[in-house]
Amino acid sequence: IKLDGVDGSEHWRQYMPFAEGATEPELAIRAAVDGDALVAMPVRRSDTEVNVQLARYDSDSGNVIWATELSEANGFAGYVDVATFLLDDAGDIVIVLRERPGDDSRVRVGRLDGDSGQVLWSRQYDSPVGQDDYPRSVDLDQIGNVFVAASSDRVGEEMTILVLKFDSLTGSILWARRGLHTNAMRAD
């Protein structure tokens, strides 16, 4: 929905499907520099497959400019939760998701072209066997490298804080640091 900033009157409204059975779909939204709205939401395809749809809506009409479904076909696992996303200075999208194939949770980071929605790269981080990873936030440095803060845990153990750095052009993991709620970090 787009509302007027002065009087709150409605300019346009778009209805979006969400994961079947979800009462409160996990959504993320950002405004592009030109005012277009970018929305990420889960889309259930089967009992074992929930993908994420990322769509760009025209700021004036509310029409869909493009929509991309993040799935196994373009480098994303088949059961994901939206964590967050942001736009870089060039208007490209960096998205961070939690993948849940089987009993494991992993961090998935991807970069998409902001004009077309095409996936430029997608990378996964998975902690040592038996630990579940939960992405919490994302940010970029001055040259577009991606930093992800995440937590990792194993049943019956303390939560471990993760900080991951991904290359802006290739998505390669440049480094990963882990620590137990302390300032002392150690390399994996």
PDB file of C-alpha atoms in Angstrom:
ATOM      1  CA  ILE A   1       0.000   0.000   0.000  1.00  0.00           C
ATOM      2  CA  LYS A   2       1.261   3.480  -0.803  1.00  0.00           C
ATOM      3  CA  LEU A   3      -0.086   6.328   1.283  1.00  0.00           C
ATOM      4  CA  ASP A   4       0.271  10.060   0.744  1.00  0.00           C
ATOM      5  CA  GLY A   5       2.871  11.521   3.116  1.00  0.00           C
ATOM      6  CA  VAL A   6       0.788  14.636   3.800  1.00  0.00           C
ATOM      7  CA  ASP A   7      -2.792  13.487   4.346  1.00  0.00           C
ATOM      8  CA  GLY A   8      -2.452   9.674   4.461  1.00  0.00           C
ATOM      9  CA  SER A   9      -4.757   9.079   1.496  1.00  0.00           C
ATOM     10  CA  GLU A  10      -4.251   5.831  -0.409  1.00  0.00           C
ATOM     11  CA  HIS A  11      -2.463   5.994  -3.800  1.00  0.00           C
ATOM     12  CA  TRP A  12      -2.458   2.252  -4.551  1.00  0.00           C
ATOM     13  CA  ARG A  13      -2.734  -1.159  -2.909  1.00  0.00           C
ATOM     14  CA  GLN A  14      -1.254  -4.552  -3.892  1.00  0.00           C
ATOM     15  CA  TYR A  15      -2.224  -7.872  -2.343  1.00  0.00           C
ATOM     16  CA  MET A  16       0.530 -10.421  -1.845  1.00  0.00           C
ATOM     17  CA  PRO A  17       0.219 -14.168  -1.268  1.00  0.00           C
ATOM     18  CA  PHE A  18       2.090 -15.672   1.674  1.00  0.00           C
ATOM     19  CA  ALA A  19       3.125 -19.082   2.895  1.00  0.00           C
ATOM     20  CA  GLU A  20       0.093 -21.348   3.248  1.00  0.00           C
ATOM     21  CA  GLY A  21      -0.961 -21.759   6.846  1.00  0.00           C
ATOM     22  CA  ALA A  22       1.117 -18.818   8.088  1.00  0.00           C
ATOM     23  CA  THR A  23      -0.855 -16.378  10.203  1.00  0.00           C
ATOM     24  CA  GLU A  24       1.945 -13.806  10.270  1.00  0.00           C
ATOM     25  CA  PRO A  25       4.145 -14.138   7.190  1.00  0.00           C
ATOM     26  CA  GLU A  26       7.760 -13.123   7.632  1.00  0.00           C
ATOM     27  CA  LEU A  27       8.170 -10.105   5.360  1.00  0.00           C
ATOM     28  CA  ALA A  28      10.979  -7.672   4.712  1.00  0.00           C
ATOM     29  CA  ILE A  29      10.615  -4.369   2.863  1.00  0.00           C
ATOM     30  CA  ARG A  30      12.964  -1.637   1.636  1.00  0.00           C
ATOM     31  CA  ALA A  31      12.500   1.521  -0.419  1.00  0.00           C
ATOM     32  CA  ALA A  32      14.762   2.041  -3.423  1.00  0.00           C
ATOM     33  CA  VAL A  33      16.331   5.447  -4.079  1.00  0.00           C
ATOM     34  CA  ASP A  34      13.723   6.087  -6.807  1.00  0.00           C
ATOM     35  CA  GLY A  35      10.893   5.297  -4.363  1.00  0.00           C
ATOM     36  CA  ASP A  36      10.064   1.809  -5.677  1.00  0.00           C
ATOM     37  CA  ALA A  37       9.174  -0.740  -2.985  1.00  0.00           C
ATOM     38  CA  LEU A  38      11.095  -4.011  -2.686  1.00  0.00           C
ATOM     39  CA  VAL A  39       9.374  -6.782  -0.723  1.00  0.00           C
ATOM     40  CA  ALA A  40      10.634 -10.252   0.222  1.00  0.00           C
ATOM     41  CA  MET A  41       8.193 -12.901   1.439  1.00  0.00           C
ATOM     42  CA  PRO A  42       7.987 -16.687   1.854  1.00  0.00           C
ATOM     43  CA  VAL A  43       5.994 -18.688  -0.712  1.00  0.00           C
ATOM     44  CA  ARG A  44       5.032 -22.297   0.147  1.00  0.00           C
ATOM     45  CA  ARG A  45       5.426 -24.713  -2.761  1.00  0.00           C
ATOM     46  CA  SER A  46       5.024 -28.005  -0.844  1.00  0.00           C
ATOM     47  CA  ASP A  47       5.386 -29.454   2.660  1.00  0.00           C
ATOM     48  CA  THR A  48       9.154 -29.508   2.199  1.00  0.00           C
ATOM     49  CA  GLU A  49       9.668 -26.469  -0.022  1.00  0.00           C
ATOM     50  CA  VAL A  50       9.202 -22.839   0.966  1.00  0.00           C
ATOM     51  CA  ASN A  51      10.966 -20.404  -1.325  1.00  0.00           C
ATOM     52  CA  VAL A  52      11.336 -16.644  -1.037  1.00  0.00           C
ATOM     53  CA  GLN A  53       9.836 -14.282  -3.566  1.00  0.00           C
ATOM     54  CA  LEU A  54      11.487 -10.898  -3.962  1.00  0.00           C
ATOM     55  CA  ALA A  55       9.481  -8.330  -5.930  1.00  0.00           C
ATOM     56  CA  ARG A  56       9.957  -4.724  -7.007  1.00  0.00           C
ATOM     57  CA  TYR A  57       6.851  -2.516  -7.159  1.00  0.00           C
ATOM     58  CA  ASP A  58       6.608   0.740  -9.115  1.00  0.00           C
ATOM     59  CA  SER A  59       6.285   3.690  -6.742  1.00  0.00           C
ATOM     60  CA  ASP A  60       3.691   5.490  -8.881  1.00  0.00           C
ATOM     61  CA  SER A  61       1.354   2.679  -9.976  1.00  0.00           C
ATOM     62  CA  GLY A  62       2.088  -0.191  -7.575  1.00  0.00           C
ATOM     63  CA  ASN A  63       2.569  -2.508 -10.556  1.00  0.00           C
ATOM     64  CA  VAL A  64       5.134  -5.290 -10.313  1.00  0.00           C
ATOM     65  CA  ILE A  65       8.311  -4.324 -12.191  1.00  0.00           C
ATOM     66  CA  TRP A  66       9.890  -7.745 -11.628  1.00  0.00           C
ATOM     67  CA  ALA A  67       9.550 -10.698  -9.284  1.00  0.00           C
ATOM     68  CA  THR A  68      12.185 -13.348  -8.631  1.00  0.00           C
ATOM     69  CA  GLU A  69      11.624 -16.563  -6.733  1.00  0.00           C
ATOM     70  CA  LEU A  70      14.716 -17.656  -4.825  1.00  0.00           C
ATOM     71  CA  SER A  71      14.742 -21.445  -5.105  1.00  0.00           C
ATOM     72  CA  GLU A  72      17.023 -24.403  -5.763  1.00  0.00           C
ATOM     73  CA  ALA A  73      16.953 -23.456  -9.464  1.00  0.00           C
ATOM     74  CA  ASN A  74      18.984 -20.284  -8.795  1.00  0.00           C
ATOM     75  CA  GLY A  75      21.199 -21.389  -5.898  1.00  0.00           C
ATOM     76  CA  PHE A  76      18.916 -21.236  -2.862  1.00  0.00           C
ATOM     77  CA  ALA A  77      17.759 -24.234  -0.813  1.00  0.00           C
ATOM     78  CA  GLY A  78      14.148 -25.331  -0.929  1.00  0.00           C
ATOM     79  CA  TYR A  79      13.046 -24.304   2.580  1.00  0.00           C
ATOM     80  CA  VAL A  80      14.013 -20.807   3.635  1.00  0.00           C
ATOM     81  CA  ASP A  81      13.025 -17.990   5.987  1.00  0.00           C
ATOM     82  CA  VAL A  82      13.519 -14.332   5.155  1.00  0.00           C
ATOM     83  CA  ALA A  83      16.010 -12.756   7.520  1.00  0.00           C
ATOM     84  CA  THR A  84      16.640  -9.356   5.955  1.00  0.00           C
ATOM     85  CA  PHE A  85      17.920  -7.549   2.880  1.00  0.00           C
ATOM     86  CA  LEU A  86      19.371  -4.200   1.929  1.00  0.00           C
ATOM     87  CA  LEU A  87      20.287  -2.160  -1.131  1.00  0.00           C
ATOM     88  CA  ASP A  88      23.855  -1.195  -1.970  1.00  0.00           C
ATOM     89  CA  ASP A  89      24.915   2.157  -3.457  1.00  0.00           C
ATOM     90  CA  ALA A  90      24.425   0.819  -7.009  1.00  0.00           C
ATOM     91  CA  GLY A  91      20.857  -0.309  -6.215  1.00  0.00           C
ATOM     92  CA  ASP A  92      21.690  -4.030  -6.125  1.00  0.00           C
ATOM     93  CA  ILE A  93      20.098  -6.181  -3.433  1.00  0.00           C
ATOM     94  CA  VAL A  94      21.914  -8.199  -0.772  1.00  0.00           C
ATOM     95  CA  ILE A  95      19.603 -10.730   0.896  1.00  0.00           C
ATOM     96  CA  VAL A  96      20.274 -12.945   3.899  1.00  0.00           C
ATOM     97  CA  LEU A  97      18.141 -16.012   4.527  1.00  0.00           C
ATOM     98  CA  ARG A  98      17.996 -18.965   6.888  1.00  0.00           C
ATOM     99  CA  GLU A  99      17.878 -22.257   4.989  1.00  0.00           C
ATOM    100  CA  ARG A 100      16.404 -25.283   6.725  1.00  0.00           C
ATOM    101  CA  PRO A 101      17.087 -28.427   4.732  1.00  0.00           C
ATOM    102  CA  GLY A 102      16.335 -31.384   6.993  1.00  0.00           C
ATOM    103  CA  ASP A 103      17.336 -30.897  10.641  1.00  0.00           C
ATOM    104  CA  ASP A 104      20.002 -28.253   9.962  1.00  0.00           C
ATOM    105  CA  SER A 105      19.773 -24.446   9.687  1.00  0.00           C
ATOM    106  CA  ARG A 106      22.275 -22.504   7.572  1.00  0.00           C
ATOM    107  CA  VAL A 107      23.009 -18.939   6.515  1.00  0.00           C
ATOM    108  CA  ARG A 108      22.449 -18.143   2.806  1.00  0.00           C
ATOM    109  CA  VAL A 109      23.611 -14.827   1.343  1.00  0.00           C
ATOM    110  CA  GLY A 110      22.812 -13.652  -2.172  1.00  0.00           C
ATOM    111  CA  ARG A 111      23.249 -10.599  -4.365  1.00  0.00           C
ATOM    112  CA  LEU A 112      20.666  -9.691  -7.003  1.00  0.00           C
ATOM    113  CA  ASP A 113      20.646  -7.074  -9.728  1.00  0.00           C
ATOM    114  CA  GLY A 114      18.303  -4.310  -8.547  1.00  0.00           C
ATOM    115  CA  ASP A 115      17.063  -3.468 -12.053  1.00  0.00           C
ATOM    116  CA  SER A 116      16.180  -7.010 -13.193  1.00  0.00           C
ATOM    117  CA  GLY A 117      16.037  -9.207 -10.067  1.00  0.00           C
ATOM    118  CA  GLN A 118      18.586 -11.594 -11.613  1.00  0.00           C
ATOM    119  CA  VAL A 119      20.634 -13.539  -9.061  1.00  0.00           C
ATOM    120  CA  LEU A 120      24.295 -12.471  -9.390  1.00  0.00           C
ATOM    121  CA  TRP A 121      25.625 -14.899  -6.759  1.00  0.00           C
ATOM    122  CA  SER A 122      24.485 -17.047  -3.861  1.00  0.00           C
ATOM    123  CA  ARG A 123      26.658 -18.502  -1.067  1.00  0.00           C
ATOM    124  CA  GLN A 124      26.010 -20.651   1.972  1.00  0.00           C
ATOM    125  CA  TYR A 125      27.666 -20.802   5.394  1.00  0.00           C
ATOM    126  CA  ASP A 126      27.121 -23.891   7.519  1.00  0.00           C
ATOM    127  CA  SER A 127      28.670 -24.253  10.981  1.00  0.00           C
ATOM    128  CA  PRO A 128      30.260 -27.503  12.115  1.00  0.00           C
ATOM    129  CA  VAL A 129      27.990 -30.561  12.152  1.00  0.00           C
ATOM    130  CA  GLY A 130      25.106 -30.375  14.576  1.00  0.00           C
ATOM    131  CA  GLN A 131      24.902 -26.595  14.910  1.00  0.00           C
ATOM    132  CA  ASP A 132      22.033 -24.465  13.651  1.00  0.00           C
ATOM    133  CA  ASP A 133      22.849 -21.041  12.196  1.00  0.00           C
ATOM    134  CA  TYR A 134      20.455 -18.079  12.396  1.00  0.00           C
ATOM    135  CA  PRO A 135      21.262 -14.902  10.437  1.00  0.00           C
ATOM    136  CA  ARG A 136      20.415 -11.771  12.428  1.00  0.00           C
ATOM    137  CA  SER A 137      21.636  -8.726  10.456  1.00  0.00           C
ATOM    138  CA  VAL A 138      23.576  -7.626   7.393  1.00  0.00           C
ATOM    139  CA  ASP A 139      25.655  -4.594   6.444  1.00  0.00           C
ATOM    140  CA  LEU A 140      28.115  -3.538   3.739  1.00  0.00           C
ATOM    141  CA  ASP A 141      31.521  -1.878   3.869  1.00  0.00           C
ATOM    142  CA  GLN A 142      32.575   1.001   1.573  1.00  0.00           C
ATOM    143  CA  ILE A 143      33.391  -1.327  -1.350  1.00  0.00           C
ATOM    144  CA  GLY A 144      30.293  -3.509  -1.008  1.00  0.00           C
ATOM    145  CA  ASN A 145      31.703  -6.495   0.872  1.00  0.00           C
ATOM    146  CA  VAL A 146      28.926  -8.141   2.861  1.00  0.00           C
ATOM    147  CA  PHE A 147      29.052  -8.620   6.646  1.00  0.00           C
ATOM    148  CA  VAL A 148      26.551 -10.935   8.312  1.00  0.00           C
ATOM    149  CA  ALA A 149      25.988 -11.272  12.047  1.00  0.00           C
ATOM    150  CA  ALA A 150      24.481 -14.612  13.012  1.00  0.00           C
ATOM    151  CA  SER A 151      24.080 -16.900  15.971  1.00  0.00           C
ATOM    152  CA  SER A 152      24.789 -20.589  16.089  1.00  0.00           C
ATOM    153  CA  ASP A 153      23.745 -23.152  18.631  1.00  0.00           C
ATOM    154  CA  ARG A 154      23.489 -26.827  19.398  1.00  0.00           C
ATOM    155  CA  VAL A 155      20.880 -28.256  21.740  1.00  0.00           C
ATOM    156  CA  GLY A 156      22.197 -28.116  25.310  1.00  0.00           C
ATOM    157  CA  GLU A 157      25.063 -25.724  24.518  1.00  0.00           C
ATOM    158  CA  GLU A 158      25.562 -21.965  24.682  1.00  0.00           C
ATOM    159  CA  MET A 159      24.836 -19.759  21.714  1.00  0.00           C
ATOM    160  CA  THR A 160      27.846 -18.789  19.628  1.00  0.00           C
ATOM    161  CA  ILE A 161      28.030 -15.430  17.864  1.00  0.00           C
ATOM    162  CA  LEU A 162      29.171 -15.525  14.221  1.00  0.00           C
ATOM    163  CA  VAL A 163      30.504 -12.712  12.054  1.00  0.00           C
ATOM    164  CA  LEU A 164      30.932 -13.564   8.365  1.00  0.00           C
ATOM    165  CA  LYS A 165      32.505 -11.518   5.562  1.00  0.00           C
ATOM    166  CA  PHE A 166      31.647 -12.199   1.893  1.00  0.00           C
ATOM    167  CA  ASP A 167      33.364 -10.750  -1.201  1.00  0.00           C
ATOM    168  CA  SER A 168      31.204  -8.151  -2.968  1.00  0.00           C
ATOM    169  CA  LEU A 169      31.837  -9.443  -6.517  1.00  0.00           C
ATOM    170  CA  THR A 170      31.958 -13.226  -6.118  1.00  0.00           C
ATOM    171  CA  GLY A 171      30.275 -13.931  -2.785  1.00  0.00           C
ATOM    172  CA  SER A 172      33.282 -15.951  -1.639  1.00  0.00           C
ATOM    173  CA  ILE A 173      33.559 -16.198   2.139  1.00  0.00           C
ATOM    174  CA  LEU A 174      36.583 -14.054   3.025  1.00  0.00           C
ATOM    175  CA  TRP A 175      36.510 -14.996   6.695  1.00  0.00           C
ATOM    176  CA  ALA A 176      34.321 -16.313   9.498  1.00  0.00           C
ATOM    177  CA  ARG A 177      34.782 -15.541  13.203  1.00  0.00           C
ATOM    178  CA  ARG A 178      33.085 -17.285  16.101  1.00  0.00           C
ATOM    179  CA  GLY A 179      32.952 -16.453  19.790  1.00  0.00           C
ATOM    180  CA  LEU A 180      30.893 -17.247  22.897  1.00  0.00           C
ATOM    181  CA  HIS A 181      29.285 -13.933  23.871  1.00  0.00           C
ATOM    182  CA  THR A 182      32.704 -12.386  24.442  1.00  0.00           C
ATOM    183  CA  ASN A 183      34.942  -9.915  22.666  1.00  0.00           C
ATOM    184  CA  ALA A 184      37.539 -12.635  22.135  1.00  0.00           C
ATOM    185  CA  MET A 185      36.937 -14.043  18.669  1.00  0.00           C
ATOM    186  CA  ARG A 186      38.769 -16.946  17.114  1.00  0.00           C
ATOM    187  CA  ALA A 187      39.129 -17.970  13.490  1.00  0.00           C
ATOM    188  CA  ASP A 188      37.358 -21.077  12.212  1.00  0.00           C
TER     189      ASP A 188
END
